Coordinates of C-alpha atoms in Angstrom, one line a residue:
M1 CA 7.4 -69.7 -46.0
I2 CA 6.9 -66.0 -45.1
R3 CA 7.9 -64.6 -41.7
V4 CA 6.9 -61.3 -40.4
S5 CA 7.2 -59.4 -37.0
A6 CA 5.5 -56.5 -35.4
P7 CA 6.5 -54.7 -32.3
G8 CA 4.7 -54.1 -29.0
K9 CA 4.2 -50.5 -27.6
I10 CA 4.5 -48.3 -24.6
Y11 CA 2.9 -45.0 -23.5
F12 CA 5.0 -42.2 -22.4
C13 CA 1.8 -40.3 -21.7
G14 CA -1.9 -40.3 -22.6
E15 CA -3.4 -43.7 -21.9
H16 CA -7.1 -43.3 -21.2
A17 CA -7.3 -39.7 -22.3
V18 CA -6.9 -40.9 -26.0
V19 CA -10.3 -42.7 -25.6
Y20 CA -11.8 -39.2 -25.3
G21 CA -10.0 -37.6 -28.3
K22 CA -7.1 -36.3 -26.3
H23 CA -3.4 -36.4 -27.3
G24 CA -1.2 -39.1 -26.1
I25 CA 2.4 -40.3 -26.9
A26 CA 3.3 -43.9 -27.5
G27 CA 6.4 -45.5 -28.9
S28 CA 7.2 -49.1 -30.2
V29 CA 9.6 -51.1 -28.4
N30 CA 11.9 -54.0 -29.6
L31 CA 9.7 -56.8 -28.2
R32 CA 8.0 -58.5 -31.1
T33 CA 5.4 -60.8 -32.3
Y34 CA 6.5 -63.2 -35.1
V35 CA 4.1 -64.8 -37.5
E36 CA 5.1 -67.4 -39.9
V37 CA 2.6 -68.5 -42.6
E38 CA 2.9 -71.4 -45.3
R39 CA 0.5 -73.1 -47.7
S40 CA -1.7 -75.8 -46.2
S41 CA -4.5 -78.1 -47.0
E42 CA -6.5 -76.3 -44.3
F43 CA -6.3 -73.4 -41.9
L44 CA -4.2 -74.2 -39.0
I45 CA -3.0 -71.9 -36.2
D46 CA -0.1 -72.9 -34.0
S47 CA 0.7 -70.7 -30.9
Y48 CA 1.3 -71.0 -27.3
L49 CA -2.4 -72.0 -27.0
G50 CA -1.7 -75.1 -28.9
I51 CA -2.6 -76.1 -32.5
S52 CA -6.3 -75.3 -33.7
R53 CA -7.7 -76.4 -37.0
S54 CA -9.9 -73.9 -38.9
L55 CA -10.1 -70.4 -37.3
P56 CA -12.0 -70.6 -34.1
S57 CA -13.0 -66.9 -33.2
E58 CA -13.4 -67.8 -29.4
I59 CA -9.7 -68.8 -29.2
Y60 CA -8.1 -66.6 -31.8
P61 CA -10.7 -63.6 -32.3
Y62 CA -8.0 -61.2 -33.8
V63 CA -6.6 -63.9 -36.2
S64 CA -10.0 -65.0 -37.3
R65 CA -11.2 -61.4 -37.8
A66 CA -8.0 -60.4 -39.7
V67 CA -8.6 -63.2 -42.1
E68 CA -12.2 -62.1 -42.7
K69 CA -11.2 -58.6 -43.4
I70 CA -8.5 -59.9 -45.8
S71 CA -11.2 -61.9 -47.5
E72 CA -12.7 -58.6 -48.8
F73 CA -9.6 -58.4 -50.9
H74 CA -8.8 -62.0 -51.9
K75 CA -10.4 -65.4 -51.3
P76 CA -8.4 -66.7 -48.3
E77 CA -6.7 -69.8 -49.3
P78 CA -5.7 -72.1 -46.5
L79 CA -2.6 -71.3 -44.5
K80 CA -0.7 -72.6 -41.5
I81 CA -0.2 -69.7 -39.3
K82 CA 2.5 -69.9 -36.6
I83 CA 2.4 -67.2 -33.9
T84 CA 5.2 -66.7 -31.3
S85 CA 5.6 -63.6 -29.1
E86 CA 8.1 -61.9 -26.8
I87 CA 5.3 -59.9 -25.4
P88 CA 3.2 -61.2 -22.4
P89 CA -0.5 -61.4 -23.3
A90 CA -2.7 -58.6 -21.5
S91 CA 0.3 -57.0 -20.2
G92 CA -0.4 -53.4 -21.5
L93 CA 2.2 -53.7 -24.1
G94 CA -0.1 -54.1 -27.2
S95 CA 0.1 -57.8 -27.7
S96 CA -3.1 -58.1 -29.6
A97 CA -2.4 -55.2 -31.8
S98 CA 1.0 -56.7 -32.7
V99 CA -0.5 -60.2 -33.4
T100 CA -3.2 -58.4 -35.7
V101 CA -0.6 -56.2 -37.5
A102 CA 1.8 -59.0 -38.1
V103 CA -0.9 -61.6 -39.2
L104 CA -2.3 -58.7 -41.7
K105 CA 1.2 -58.2 -43.2
A106 CA 1.8 -61.9 -43.5
L107 CA -1.5 -62.4 -45.3
S108 CA -0.8 -59.5 -47.4
L109 CA 2.5 -61.0 -48.5
A110 CA 0.9 -64.7 -48.9
Y111 CA -1.7 -63.5 -51.1
D112 CA 0.2 -60.8 -53.1
L113 CA -2.0 -58.0 -52.0
E114 CA 0.9 -55.3 -51.5
L115 CA -1.0 -53.5 -48.7
E116 CA 0.7 -50.3 -47.7
R117 CA 1.3 -49.5 -44.1
E118 CA -1.5 -47.0 -44.0
E119 CA -4.0 -49.8 -45.1
I120 CA -2.6 -52.3 -42.6
A121 CA -2.9 -49.9 -39.7
R122 CA -6.5 -49.0 -40.8
I123 CA -7.7 -52.7 -41.1
A124 CA -5.8 -53.6 -37.8
H125 CA -7.7 -50.9 -36.0
E126 CA -11.0 -52.1 -37.4
V127 CA -10.1 -55.7 -36.2
E128 CA -9.4 -54.6 -32.7
R129 CA -12.5 -52.4 -32.5
D130 CA -14.6 -55.3 -33.9
V131 CA -13.2 -57.8 -31.3
Q132 CA -13.2 -55.3 -28.2
G133 CA -16.3 -53.3 -28.9
S134 CA -14.2 -50.0 -29.0
A135 CA -10.5 -49.5 -29.5
S136 CA -8.0 -46.5 -29.8
R137 CA -6.0 -46.7 -33.0
T138 CA -2.7 -46.1 -30.9
D139 CA -1.7 -49.6 -30.6
T140 CA -2.2 -50.8 -34.2
F141 CA -0.8 -47.5 -35.6
V142 CA 2.3 -47.5 -33.5
S143 CA 2.9 -51.4 -34.1
T144 CA 2.5 -50.8 -37.9
F145 CA 4.7 -47.6 -38.3
G146 CA 7.2 -48.0 -35.3
G147 CA 9.0 -45.1 -33.6
I148 CA 7.3 -42.6 -31.2
R149 CA 4.2 -41.0 -32.2
M150 CA 1.8 -38.3 -31.1
L151 CA -1.7 -39.5 -31.3
P152 CA -4.5 -39.0 -32.6
E153 CA -2.6 -37.4 -35.5
G154 CA 0.1 -39.9 -35.8
E155 CA 2.9 -37.2 -35.9
E156 CA 6.4 -38.8 -35.5
V157 CA 8.3 -37.5 -32.5
S158 CA 12.1 -37.7 -32.2
M159 CA 14.0 -38.6 -29.2
K160 CA 17.3 -37.1 -28.1
G161 CA 19.6 -38.2 -25.4
H162 CA 19.8 -41.7 -24.2
A163 CA 18.0 -43.5 -21.5
D164 CA 17.0 -47.2 -21.1
I165 CA 13.5 -48.1 -21.0
I166 CA 12.8 -50.8 -18.3
I167 CA 9.5 -52.8 -18.5
A168 CA 8.3 -54.6 -15.4
F169 CA 5.2 -56.9 -15.8
T170 CA 3.0 -57.4 -12.8
G171 CA 2.1 -60.7 -13.7
V172 CA -1.5 -59.8 -13.5
S173 CA -3.5 -59.9 -16.9
S174 CA -5.8 -56.9 -17.3
S175 CA -8.8 -56.2 -19.6
T176 CA -8.5 -53.0 -21.4
K177 CA -12.3 -53.1 -22.1
E178 CA -13.2 -53.4 -18.4
L179 CA -10.8 -50.7 -17.3
V180 CA -12.0 -48.2 -20.0
S181 CA -15.7 -48.9 -18.9
S182 CA -14.8 -48.4 -15.2
V183 CA -13.1 -45.0 -16.1
R184 CA -16.3 -44.2 -18.1
A185 CA -18.4 -45.0 -15.3
L186 CA -16.5 -42.7 -13.0
R187 CA -16.7 -39.8 -15.7
D188 CA -20.4 -40.4 -15.6
R189 CA -20.5 -39.7 -12.0
Y190 CA -18.2 -36.8 -11.9
P191 CA -18.0 -35.4 -15.5
E192 CA -16.6 -32.0 -14.8
I193 CA -13.7 -33.6 -12.6
L194 CA -12.7 -36.4 -15.0
D195 CA -12.9 -33.9 -18.1
E196 CA -10.5 -31.6 -16.2
I197 CA -8.1 -34.6 -15.6
M198 CA -8.3 -35.6 -19.3
D199 CA -7.5 -32.0 -20.3
V200 CA -4.4 -32.0 -18.0
I201 CA -3.3 -35.3 -19.5
D202 CA -3.6 -33.8 -23.0
A203 CA -1.6 -30.8 -21.9
L204 CA 1.1 -33.1 -20.5
S205 CA 1.3 -34.9 -23.9
F206 CA 2.4 -31.7 -25.6
R207 CA 5.1 -31.1 -22.7
V208 CA 6.3 -34.7 -23.2
K209 CA 6.8 -34.1 -26.8
E210 CA 8.9 -31.1 -26.2
K211 CA 11.1 -32.9 -23.7
L212 CA 11.7 -35.8 -25.8
E213 CA 12.7 -33.7 -28.8
K214 CA 15.0 -31.6 -26.5
G215 CA 16.5 -34.6 -24.9
D216 CA 15.5 -33.3 -21.5
L217 CA 15.1 -36.8 -20.0
R218 CA 15.0 -35.6 -16.4
S219 CA 11.9 -33.4 -17.1
L220 CA 10.5 -36.1 -19.1
G221 CA 10.6 -38.4 -16.1
E222 CA 9.0 -35.8 -14.0
L223 CA 6.1 -35.6 -16.5
M224 CA 5.7 -39.2 -16.7
N225 CA 5.5 -39.2 -12.8
I226 CA 2.6 -36.6 -12.9
N227 CA 0.8 -38.8 -15.4
Q228 CA 1.2 -41.7 -12.9
G229 CA -0.5 -39.5 -10.3
L230 CA -3.4 -38.9 -12.5
L231 CA -3.9 -42.4 -13.6
D232 CA -4.0 -43.5 -9.9
S233 CA -6.6 -40.7 -9.3
I234 CA -9.0 -42.2 -12.0
G235 CA -8.6 -45.7 -10.2
V236 CA -6.5 -47.7 -12.7
S237 CA -3.4 -48.1 -10.4
N238 CA -3.1 -50.5 -7.5
K239 CA -0.9 -51.3 -4.5
Q240 CA 1.3 -53.5 -6.5
I241 CA 1.8 -51.0 -9.3
S242 CA 2.6 -48.3 -6.8
S243 CA 5.2 -50.4 -5.1
M244 CA 7.0 -51.1 -8.3
V245 CA 6.9 -47.4 -9.4
Y246 CA 8.3 -46.1 -6.0
A247 CA 11.0 -48.9 -6.0
A248 CA 12.1 -47.7 -9.4
R249 CA 12.0 -44.0 -8.4
E250 CA 14.0 -44.6 -5.2
K251 CA 16.9 -46.3 -7.3
G252 CA 17.4 -43.4 -9.4
A253 CA 14.8 -43.6 -12.3
Y254 CA 14.0 -40.5 -14.2
G255 CA 10.3 -41.6 -14.1
A256 CA 8.1 -44.6 -13.8
K257 CA 4.4 -45.0 -14.6
I258 CA 1.6 -47.5 -15.7
T259 CA 1.8 -48.2 -19.6
G260 CA -1.5 -49.2 -21.1
A261 CA -4.9 -49.6 -19.4
G262 CA -3.4 -50.2 -15.8
G263 CA -5.2 -52.5 -13.3
G264 CA -2.3 -54.9 -13.5
G265 CA -0.2 -55.1 -16.8
S266 CA 3.0 -53.4 -16.9
I267 CA 5.0 -50.2 -15.7
I268 CA 7.6 -48.5 -17.8
V269 CA 10.6 -47.0 -16.3
L270 CA 12.8 -44.2 -17.8
S271 CA 16.3 -45.0 -16.5
P272 CA 19.8 -43.5 -16.7
P273 CA 21.9 -46.4 -18.2
E274 CA 24.2 -46.6 -15.2
K275 CA 21.2 -47.1 -12.8
S276 CA 19.4 -49.7 -14.9
E277 CA 20.8 -52.9 -13.4
E278 CA 20.2 -51.6 -9.8
I279 CA 16.6 -50.7 -10.8
K280 CA 16.0 -54.0 -12.3
E281 CA 17.2 -55.7 -9.2
A282 CA 14.9 -53.6 -7.1
L283 CA 11.9 -54.6 -9.3
S284 CA 12.6 -58.3 -9.7
P285 CA 11.1 -59.3 -6.4
L286 CA 8.0 -57.3 -7.1
A287 CA 7.3 -58.2 -10.6
R288 CA 6.7 -61.4 -12.8
S289 CA 9.4 -60.2 -15.4
V290 CA 11.6 -57.3 -15.8
L291 CA 13.1 -56.4 -19.3
R292 CA 15.6 -53.8 -20.5
T293 CA 14.5 -52.6 -23.8
S294 CA 14.6 -49.6 -26.3
I295 CA 12.3 -47.8 -28.7
D296 CA 11.9 -49.8 -32.1
F297 CA 11.8 -47.5 -35.2
Q298 CA 11.0 -50.1 -37.8
G299 CA 7.4 -51.1 -37.1
V300 CA 6.1 -54.1 -39.0
R301 CA 8.6 -55.8 -41.2
E302 CA 9.3 -58.9 -43.2
E303 CA 12.1 -60.9 -41.5

């Protein structure tokens, strides 16, 4: 049996702007999707959705498409694929990307393909694009390589200092495709305004990189708060998200913002370690789940 895992991701800055070729900074976190594969007489997929025979694309579109992509390298012999995850689906934490990356790595090992990380990241992005219609390469790239990355180039960004990262899931699933479409429609109506906002987010990403590398966490939090205001202005925040963001800030967070497409999903909180428990307590009545986590620097790996 082969066991592989790949991490989820958060955005420090840049979601939605990356769709328009702007910069963003994302990091992988130590919440993982685990994939186990073993030989079988037929394809079986075992997950929280139950056990499915064959590869039903309507239930498992990412797994199905990943197998199709791998078939370009190797005739896919039947496998039992078991998927478990610490990442809530449709939570803004890159759950589909982590599944895709982990499945591709597991298939590469099972079929002795020896795919390099670059190849896994490229194929995983193609899978997400095929399934979603369009997709940033951020989620799949960060899940494959780990660490903190500046997109679109993929440059690794160091982080000095120590702060906790708290993730609070609203409990409301969100559709990245629908939210990207709604922002695009707003841009179509007000192109000069939305383009200015995306340019500001682009500039923010360079300042975020600077503050991460200097370990100036208080300023990093301020920049995250500015980014949250811009995300609110383009219509991807809501009352629940705002209440969570302000609850965290009022308890001493350096910064708090949406991570991912918004509209539900999750927020991230940059917290001084001594404030984390108090912040978690403040968020618990407002969120489905609250997790204290940290940056993952390994990316996809064999367990």
